[in-house]
Short mmCIF file of C-alpha atoms in Angstrom, two decimals:
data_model
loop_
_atom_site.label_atom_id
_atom_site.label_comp_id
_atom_site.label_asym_id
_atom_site.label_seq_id
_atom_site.Cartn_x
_atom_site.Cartn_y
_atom_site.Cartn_z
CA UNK A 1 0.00 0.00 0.00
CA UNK A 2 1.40 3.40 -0.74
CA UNK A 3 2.22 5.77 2.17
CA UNK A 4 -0.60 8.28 3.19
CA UNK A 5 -0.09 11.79 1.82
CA UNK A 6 -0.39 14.03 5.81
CA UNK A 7 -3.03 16.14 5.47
CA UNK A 8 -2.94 19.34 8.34
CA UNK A 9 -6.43 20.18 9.93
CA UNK A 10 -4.61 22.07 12.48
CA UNK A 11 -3.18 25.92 11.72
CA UNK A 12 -5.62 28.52 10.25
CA UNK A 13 -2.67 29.78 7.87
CA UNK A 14 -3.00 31.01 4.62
CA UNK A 15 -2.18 29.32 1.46
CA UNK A 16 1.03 29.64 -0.09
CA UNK A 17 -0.05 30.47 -3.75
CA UNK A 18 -1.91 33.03 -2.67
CA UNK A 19 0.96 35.27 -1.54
CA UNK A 20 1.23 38.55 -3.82
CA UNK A 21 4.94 37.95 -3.93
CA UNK A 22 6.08 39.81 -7.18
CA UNK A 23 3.80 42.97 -5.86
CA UNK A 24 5.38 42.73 -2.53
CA UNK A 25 9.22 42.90 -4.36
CA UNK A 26 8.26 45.38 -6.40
CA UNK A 27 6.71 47.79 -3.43
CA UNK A 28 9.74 46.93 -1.23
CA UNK A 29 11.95 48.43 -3.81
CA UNK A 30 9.74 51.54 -4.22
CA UNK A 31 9.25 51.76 -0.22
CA UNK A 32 12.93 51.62 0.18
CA UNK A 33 13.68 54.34 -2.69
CA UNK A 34 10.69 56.30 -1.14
CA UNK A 35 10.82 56.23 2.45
CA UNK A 36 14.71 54.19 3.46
CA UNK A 37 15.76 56.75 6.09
CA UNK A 38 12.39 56.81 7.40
CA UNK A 39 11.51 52.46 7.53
CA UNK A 40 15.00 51.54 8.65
CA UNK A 41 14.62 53.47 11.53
CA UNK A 42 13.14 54.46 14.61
CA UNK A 43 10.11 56.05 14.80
CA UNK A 44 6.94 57.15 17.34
CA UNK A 45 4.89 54.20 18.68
CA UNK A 46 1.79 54.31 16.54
CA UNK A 47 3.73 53.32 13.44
CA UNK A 48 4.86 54.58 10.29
CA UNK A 49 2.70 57.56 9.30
CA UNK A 50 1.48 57.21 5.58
CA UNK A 51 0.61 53.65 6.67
CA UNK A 52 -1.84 55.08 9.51
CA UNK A 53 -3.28 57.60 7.52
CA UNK A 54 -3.62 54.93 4.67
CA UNK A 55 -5.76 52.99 6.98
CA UNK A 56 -7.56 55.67 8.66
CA UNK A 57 -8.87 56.49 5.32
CA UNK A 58 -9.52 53.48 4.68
CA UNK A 59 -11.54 52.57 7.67
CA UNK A 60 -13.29 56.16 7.88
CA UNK A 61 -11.47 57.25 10.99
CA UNK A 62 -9.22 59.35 12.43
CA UNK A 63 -5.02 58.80 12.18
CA UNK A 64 -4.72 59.49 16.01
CA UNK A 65 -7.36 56.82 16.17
CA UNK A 66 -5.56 54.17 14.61
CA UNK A 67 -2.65 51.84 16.07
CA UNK A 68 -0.35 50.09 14.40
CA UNK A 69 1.75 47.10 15.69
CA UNK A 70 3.76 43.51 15.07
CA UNK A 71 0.14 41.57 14.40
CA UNK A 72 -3.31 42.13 16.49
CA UNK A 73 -1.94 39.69 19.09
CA UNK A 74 0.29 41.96 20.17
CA UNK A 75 -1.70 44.50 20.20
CA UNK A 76 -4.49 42.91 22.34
CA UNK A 77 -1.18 42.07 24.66
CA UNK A 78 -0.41 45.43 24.62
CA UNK A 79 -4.02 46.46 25.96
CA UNK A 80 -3.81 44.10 28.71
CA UNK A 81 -0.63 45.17 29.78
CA UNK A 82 -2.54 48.54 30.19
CA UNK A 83 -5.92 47.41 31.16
CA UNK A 84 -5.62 44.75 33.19
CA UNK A 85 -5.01 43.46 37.05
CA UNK A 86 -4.39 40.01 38.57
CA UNK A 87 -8.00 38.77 38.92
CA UNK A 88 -10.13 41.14 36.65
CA UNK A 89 -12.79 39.58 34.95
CA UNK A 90 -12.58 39.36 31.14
CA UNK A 91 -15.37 37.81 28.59
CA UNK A 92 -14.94 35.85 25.99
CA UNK A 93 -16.62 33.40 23.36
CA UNK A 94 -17.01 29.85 24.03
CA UNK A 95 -14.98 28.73 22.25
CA UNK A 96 -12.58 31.44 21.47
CA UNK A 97 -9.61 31.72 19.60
CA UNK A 98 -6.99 29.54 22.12
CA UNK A 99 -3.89 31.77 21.90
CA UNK A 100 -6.50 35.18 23.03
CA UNK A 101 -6.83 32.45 26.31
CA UNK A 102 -3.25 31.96 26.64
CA UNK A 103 -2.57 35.64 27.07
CA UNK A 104 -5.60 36.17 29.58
CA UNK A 105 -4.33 33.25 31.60
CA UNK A 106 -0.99 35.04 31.52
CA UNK A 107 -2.11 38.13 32.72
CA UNK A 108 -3.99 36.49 35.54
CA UNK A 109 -7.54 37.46 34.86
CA UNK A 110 -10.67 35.30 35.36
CA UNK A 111 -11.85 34.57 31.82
CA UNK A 112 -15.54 33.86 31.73
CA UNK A 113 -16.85 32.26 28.55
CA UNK A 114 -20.55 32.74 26.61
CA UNK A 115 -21.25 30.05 24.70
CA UNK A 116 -22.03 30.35 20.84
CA UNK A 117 -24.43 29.73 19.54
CA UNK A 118 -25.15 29.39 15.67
CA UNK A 119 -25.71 33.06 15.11
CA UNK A 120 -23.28 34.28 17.70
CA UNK A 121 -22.65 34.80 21.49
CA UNK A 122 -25.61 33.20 23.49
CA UNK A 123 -27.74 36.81 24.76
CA UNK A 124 -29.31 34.90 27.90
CA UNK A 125 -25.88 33.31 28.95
CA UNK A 126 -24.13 37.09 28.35
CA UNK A 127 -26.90 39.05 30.71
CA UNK A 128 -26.64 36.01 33.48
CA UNK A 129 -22.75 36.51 33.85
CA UNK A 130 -23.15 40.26 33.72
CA UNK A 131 -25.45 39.55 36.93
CA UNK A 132 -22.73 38.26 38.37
CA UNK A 133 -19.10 40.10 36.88
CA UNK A 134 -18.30 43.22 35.61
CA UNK A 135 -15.93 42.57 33.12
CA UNK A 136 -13.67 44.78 31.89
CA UNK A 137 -13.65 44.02 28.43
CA UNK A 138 -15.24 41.49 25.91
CA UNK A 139 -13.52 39.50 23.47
CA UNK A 140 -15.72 39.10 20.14
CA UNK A 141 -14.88 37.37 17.06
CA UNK A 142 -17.89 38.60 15.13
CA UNK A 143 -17.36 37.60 11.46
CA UNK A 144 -15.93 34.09 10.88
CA UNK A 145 -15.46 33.23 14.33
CA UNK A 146 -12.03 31.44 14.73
CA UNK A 147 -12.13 28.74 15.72
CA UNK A 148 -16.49 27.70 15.16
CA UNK A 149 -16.60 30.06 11.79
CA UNK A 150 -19.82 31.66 13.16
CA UNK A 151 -20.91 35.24 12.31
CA UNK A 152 -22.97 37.25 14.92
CA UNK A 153 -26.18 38.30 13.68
CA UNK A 154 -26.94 41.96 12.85
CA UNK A 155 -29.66 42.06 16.26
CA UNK A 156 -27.42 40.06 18.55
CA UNK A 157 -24.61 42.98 17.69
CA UNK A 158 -27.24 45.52 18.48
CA UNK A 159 -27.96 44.12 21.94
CA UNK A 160 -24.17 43.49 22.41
CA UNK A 161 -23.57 46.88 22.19
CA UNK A 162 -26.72 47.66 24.32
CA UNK A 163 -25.48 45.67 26.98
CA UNK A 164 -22.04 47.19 26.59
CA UNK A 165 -22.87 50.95 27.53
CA UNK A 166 -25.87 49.60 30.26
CA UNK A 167 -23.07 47.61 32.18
CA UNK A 168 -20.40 50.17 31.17
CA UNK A 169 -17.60 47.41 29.49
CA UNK A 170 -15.12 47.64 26.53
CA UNK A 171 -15.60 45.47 23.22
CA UNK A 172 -12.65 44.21 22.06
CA UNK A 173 -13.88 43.19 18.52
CA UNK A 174 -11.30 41.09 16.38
CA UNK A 175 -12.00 40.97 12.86
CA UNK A 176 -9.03 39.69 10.92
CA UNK A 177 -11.37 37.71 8.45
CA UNK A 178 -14.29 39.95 8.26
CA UNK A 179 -13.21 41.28 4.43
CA UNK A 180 -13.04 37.49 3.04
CA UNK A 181 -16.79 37.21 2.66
CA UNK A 182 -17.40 34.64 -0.53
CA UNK A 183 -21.29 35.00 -0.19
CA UNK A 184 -24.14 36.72 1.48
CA UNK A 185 -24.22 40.23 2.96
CA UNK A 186 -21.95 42.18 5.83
CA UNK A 187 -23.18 43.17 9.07
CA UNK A 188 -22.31 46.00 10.55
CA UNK A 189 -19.40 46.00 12.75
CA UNK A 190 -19.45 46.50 16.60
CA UNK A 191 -16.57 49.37 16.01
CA UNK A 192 -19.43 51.15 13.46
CA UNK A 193 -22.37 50.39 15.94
CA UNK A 194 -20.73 51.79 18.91
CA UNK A 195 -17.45 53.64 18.45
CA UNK A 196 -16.87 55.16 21.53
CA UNK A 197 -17.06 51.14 23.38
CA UNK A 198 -14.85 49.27 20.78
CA UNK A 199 -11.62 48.74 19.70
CA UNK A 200 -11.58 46.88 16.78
CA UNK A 201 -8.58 44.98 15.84
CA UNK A 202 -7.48 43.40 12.60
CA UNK A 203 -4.56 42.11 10.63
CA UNK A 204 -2.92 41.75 6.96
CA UNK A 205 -1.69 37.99 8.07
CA UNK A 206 -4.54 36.86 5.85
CA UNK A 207 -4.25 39.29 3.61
CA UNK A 208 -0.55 39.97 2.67
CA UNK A 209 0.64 37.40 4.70
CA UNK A 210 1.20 36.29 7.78
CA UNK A 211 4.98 37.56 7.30
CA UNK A 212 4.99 41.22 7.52
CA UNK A 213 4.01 41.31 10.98
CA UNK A 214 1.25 43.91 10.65
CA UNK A 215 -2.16 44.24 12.80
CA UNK A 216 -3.68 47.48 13.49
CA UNK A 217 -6.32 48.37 16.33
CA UNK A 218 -8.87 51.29 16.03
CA UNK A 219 -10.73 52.66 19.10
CA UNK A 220 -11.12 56.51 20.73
CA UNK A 221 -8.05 58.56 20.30
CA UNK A 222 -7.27 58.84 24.43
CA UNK A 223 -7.50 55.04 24.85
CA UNK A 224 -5.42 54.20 21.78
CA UNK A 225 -2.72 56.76 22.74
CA UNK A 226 -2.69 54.58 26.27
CA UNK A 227 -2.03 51.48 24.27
CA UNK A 228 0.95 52.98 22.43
CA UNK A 229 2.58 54.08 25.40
CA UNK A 230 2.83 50.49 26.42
CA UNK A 231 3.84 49.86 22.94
CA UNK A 232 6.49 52.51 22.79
CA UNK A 233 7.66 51.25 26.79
CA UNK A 234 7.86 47.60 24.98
CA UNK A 235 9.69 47.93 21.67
CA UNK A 236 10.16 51.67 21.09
CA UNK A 237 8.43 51.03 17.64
CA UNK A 238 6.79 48.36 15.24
CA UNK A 239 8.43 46.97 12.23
CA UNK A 240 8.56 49.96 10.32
CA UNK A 241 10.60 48.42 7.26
CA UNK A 242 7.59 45.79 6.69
CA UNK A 243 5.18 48.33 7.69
CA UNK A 244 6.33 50.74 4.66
CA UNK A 245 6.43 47.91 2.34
CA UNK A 246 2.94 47.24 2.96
CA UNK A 247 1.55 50.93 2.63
CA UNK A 248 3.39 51.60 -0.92
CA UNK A 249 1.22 47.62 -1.98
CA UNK A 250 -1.96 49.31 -0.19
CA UNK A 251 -1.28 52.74 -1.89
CA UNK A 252 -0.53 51.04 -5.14
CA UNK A 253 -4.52 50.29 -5.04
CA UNK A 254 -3.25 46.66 -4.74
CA UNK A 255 -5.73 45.38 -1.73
CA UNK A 256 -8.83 45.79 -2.95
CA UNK A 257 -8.01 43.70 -6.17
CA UNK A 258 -6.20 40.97 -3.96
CA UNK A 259 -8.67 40.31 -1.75
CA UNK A 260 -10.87 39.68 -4.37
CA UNK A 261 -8.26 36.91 -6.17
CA UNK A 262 -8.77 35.59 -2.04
CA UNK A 263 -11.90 34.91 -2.58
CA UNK A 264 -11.72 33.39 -6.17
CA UNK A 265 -9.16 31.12 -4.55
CA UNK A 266 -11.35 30.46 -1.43
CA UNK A 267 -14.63 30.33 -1.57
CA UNK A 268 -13.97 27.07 -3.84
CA UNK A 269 -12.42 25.40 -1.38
CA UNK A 270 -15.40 26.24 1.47
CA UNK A 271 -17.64 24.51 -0.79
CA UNK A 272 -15.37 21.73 -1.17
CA UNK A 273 -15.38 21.50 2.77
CA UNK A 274 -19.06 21.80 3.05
CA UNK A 275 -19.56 19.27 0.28
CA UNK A 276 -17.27 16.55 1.69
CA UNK A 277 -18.67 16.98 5.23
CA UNK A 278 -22.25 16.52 3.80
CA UNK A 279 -21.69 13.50 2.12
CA UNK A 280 -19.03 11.92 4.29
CA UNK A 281 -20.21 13.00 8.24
CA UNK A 282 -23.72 13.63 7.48
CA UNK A 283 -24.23 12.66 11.45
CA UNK A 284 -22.21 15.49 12.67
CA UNK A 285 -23.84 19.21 13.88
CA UNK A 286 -21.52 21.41 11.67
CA UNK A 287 -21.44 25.50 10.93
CA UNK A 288 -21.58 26.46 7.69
CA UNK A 289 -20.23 30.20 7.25
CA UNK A 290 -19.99 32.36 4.36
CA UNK A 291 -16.29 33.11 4.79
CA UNK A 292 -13.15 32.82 6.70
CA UNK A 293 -10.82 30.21 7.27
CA UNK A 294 -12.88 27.87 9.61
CA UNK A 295 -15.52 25.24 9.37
CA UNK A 296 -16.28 23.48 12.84
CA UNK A 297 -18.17 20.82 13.35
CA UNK A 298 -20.07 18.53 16.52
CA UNK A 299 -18.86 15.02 16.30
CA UNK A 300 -21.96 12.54 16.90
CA UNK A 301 -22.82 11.38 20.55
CA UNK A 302 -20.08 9.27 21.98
CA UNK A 303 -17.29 10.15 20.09
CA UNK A 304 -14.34 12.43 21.87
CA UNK A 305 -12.21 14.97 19.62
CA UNK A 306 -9.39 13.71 21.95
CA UNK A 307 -10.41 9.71 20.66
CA UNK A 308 -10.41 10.89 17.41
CA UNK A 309 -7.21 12.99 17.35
CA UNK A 310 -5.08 9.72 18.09
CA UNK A 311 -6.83 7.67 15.59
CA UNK A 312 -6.33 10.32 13.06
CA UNK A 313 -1.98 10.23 13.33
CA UNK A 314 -2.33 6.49 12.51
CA UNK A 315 -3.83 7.94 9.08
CA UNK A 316 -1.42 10.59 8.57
CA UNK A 317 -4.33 13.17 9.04
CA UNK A 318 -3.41 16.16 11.76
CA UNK A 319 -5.96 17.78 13.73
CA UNK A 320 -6.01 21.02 16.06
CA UNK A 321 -7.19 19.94 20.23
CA UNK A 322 -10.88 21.35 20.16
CA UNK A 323 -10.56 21.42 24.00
CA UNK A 324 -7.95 24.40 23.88
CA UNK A 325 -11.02 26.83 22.28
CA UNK A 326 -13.14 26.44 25.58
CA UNK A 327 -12.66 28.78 28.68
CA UNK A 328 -14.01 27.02 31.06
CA UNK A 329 -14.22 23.43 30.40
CA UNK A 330 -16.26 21.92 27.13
CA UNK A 331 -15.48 21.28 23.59
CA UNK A 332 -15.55 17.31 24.28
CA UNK A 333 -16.87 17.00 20.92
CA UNK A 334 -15.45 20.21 18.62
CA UNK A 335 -13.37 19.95 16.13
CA UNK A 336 -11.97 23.34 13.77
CA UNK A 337 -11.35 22.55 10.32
CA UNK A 338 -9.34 25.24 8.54
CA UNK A 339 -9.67 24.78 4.71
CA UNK A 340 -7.99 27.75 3.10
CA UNK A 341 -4.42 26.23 2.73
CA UNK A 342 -6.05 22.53 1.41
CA UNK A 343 -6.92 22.04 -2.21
CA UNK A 344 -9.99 21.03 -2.68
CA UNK A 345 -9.29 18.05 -3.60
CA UNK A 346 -6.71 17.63 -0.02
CA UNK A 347 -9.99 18.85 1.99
CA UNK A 348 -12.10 15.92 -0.13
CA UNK A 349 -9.57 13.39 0.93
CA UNK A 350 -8.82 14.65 4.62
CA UNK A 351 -12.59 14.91 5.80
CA UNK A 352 -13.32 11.15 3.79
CA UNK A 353 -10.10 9.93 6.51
CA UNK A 354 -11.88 11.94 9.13
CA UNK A 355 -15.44 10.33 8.83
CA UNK A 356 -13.94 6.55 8.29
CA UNK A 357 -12.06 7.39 11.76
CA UNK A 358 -15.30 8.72 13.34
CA UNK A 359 -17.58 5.56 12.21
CA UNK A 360 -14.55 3.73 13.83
CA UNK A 361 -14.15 5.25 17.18
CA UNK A 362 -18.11 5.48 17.35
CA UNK A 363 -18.19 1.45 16.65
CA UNK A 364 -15.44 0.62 19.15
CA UNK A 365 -17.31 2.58 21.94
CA UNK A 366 -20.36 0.68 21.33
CA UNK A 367 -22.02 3.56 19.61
#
């Protein structure tokens, strides 16, 4: 028998081939003839300039509103380095995206999930805990939720926000994959419905590339200043070399047009996930989005992700541990499947593996 080709459930990265590399040399060469003295050295917190007001345009804000930094990770670090005590209550998602966890847990506050539901955070678990904790910010994923792929309905934002200024806490809203939408219509974001109670965060890692380094947040100019302070006490300044390269692509009119090649390459390969899953684990609860990078899906009654995981190395197929997406315990059952760096064709194969694994484990445990 020939030896299994691995296929990798496990990293939401992008795909390789879809990597603007040739537009990337050429803007590094004009950056560098541009802007040299300027992006190979050190400059004020925020980031390099044009790129800010580049993106404040962009986003239909002000330039002393917007933050730049080495990826929204490190910005969100950044905020609780400012924000945040030993013991403060933060909310988040359940599940959540598990590295967002790993820096809570780090910081030492109390991380209270709301579980998600299909069209976002569960409203009557979100007022119960507010009964109880004031937190003092929450973590939303709203379009594409990594790691369950779920967007938050237009009314649930609206009462989000609601619930925001009536119990007077921050929204942290993370939106890295809200502009790879292959179908259906936008809702607005939390930053739009309520500007004064959100920073919004995003990231060119799935847009560029992961390489450059480059997230940005967006909030009120006083808070965002804050941020940078920490920012400037941490590093003195982002990577202003990558940072330039990127704003002479974006200025070049080069983002719009990319993002929709993004798609083209894609949305293909969402329907190729959907598809296989259909035919192949038509017992198991799954989302289906409209965009991202993430499908998840409910493995039938009796069957553990954790069963499942070590089954799945025997076939050479790699999967992420649902458990790390849940707060406070859960997640017996998830499993994230991240699509956009399989052919279709690699996501047709992988999911067949996954469901022949499933039917096992099920009929071993008597199920």
């Amino acid at each position: 028998m020939s030896k299994l080709k691995p296929i990798n459930f496990t990293r939401g990265v992008p795909a390789v081939e879809s990597f603007p590399v040739e537009e990337i040399s050429a803007a590094a060469d004009a950056a560098l003839k541009r802007h040299g003295g300027t992006i190979l050295q050190y400059g004020p917190s925020p980031g390099f300039l044009p790129l800010r007001e580049w993106l404040a345009q962009w986003q239909g804000v002000q330039v002393d509103q917007v933050l730049t930094g080495n990826g929204s990770l490190q910005l969100l670090e950044f905020l609780c380095l400012y924000l945040l005590q030993p013991g403060d209550v933060v909310f988040t998602e359940s599940p959540t995206y598990d590295r967002t966890l790993t820096l809570l847990r780090r910081h030492q506050a109390q991380v209270v999930g709301i579980r998600l539901e299909d069209t976002g955070p569960d409203l009557n678990a979100l007022e119960e805990a507010l009964k109880q904790h004031r937190p003092k910010f929450f973590y939303i994923i709203p379009d594409f939720q990594n790691p369950a792929g779920v967007t938050c309905s237009g009314e649930k934002r609206r009462r989000i926000v609601q619930l925001a200024e009536q119990y007077d806490f921050l929204l942290v809203e993370d939106a890295p994959y809200r502009p790879l939408r292959y179908r259906g219509f936008e809702e607005p974001s939390l930053f739009r419905l309520a500007p004064q109670r959100t920073l919004h965060m995003s990231s060119f890692s799935k847009l560029i590339g992961p390489g450059p380094r480059l997230g940005f947040m967006m909030g009120e100019a006083e808070l965002i200043a804050k941020v940078a302070k920490v920012a400037e006490d941490t590093y003195i300044s982002p990577n202003y070399l990558a940072h330039g390269i990127a704003y002479e692509w974006c200025r070049r009119g080069l983002l719009q047009p990319h993002i929709q090649k993004l798609k083209a390459l894609y949305s293909p390969r969402l329907d190729a996930c959907l598809t296989a899953i259909d035919e192949y684990l038509p017992g198991a609860q799954t989302i289906r989005p409209d965009g991202g990078f993430f499908i998840s899906i409910t493995l039938p009654e009796g069957v553990k992700t954790t069963e499942v995981r070590a089954a799945a190395k025997r076939h050479q197929l790699n999967l992420a541990d649902g458990l790390a997406f849940f707060p406070n315990g859960g997640g017996e059952r998830f499993l994230r499947l991240p699509y956009c760096a399989l052919t279709p064709d690699e996501i047709d194969e992988g999911i067949r593996r996954l469901a022949a694994i499933v039917k096992d484990v099920s009929r071993s445990n008597g199920h």
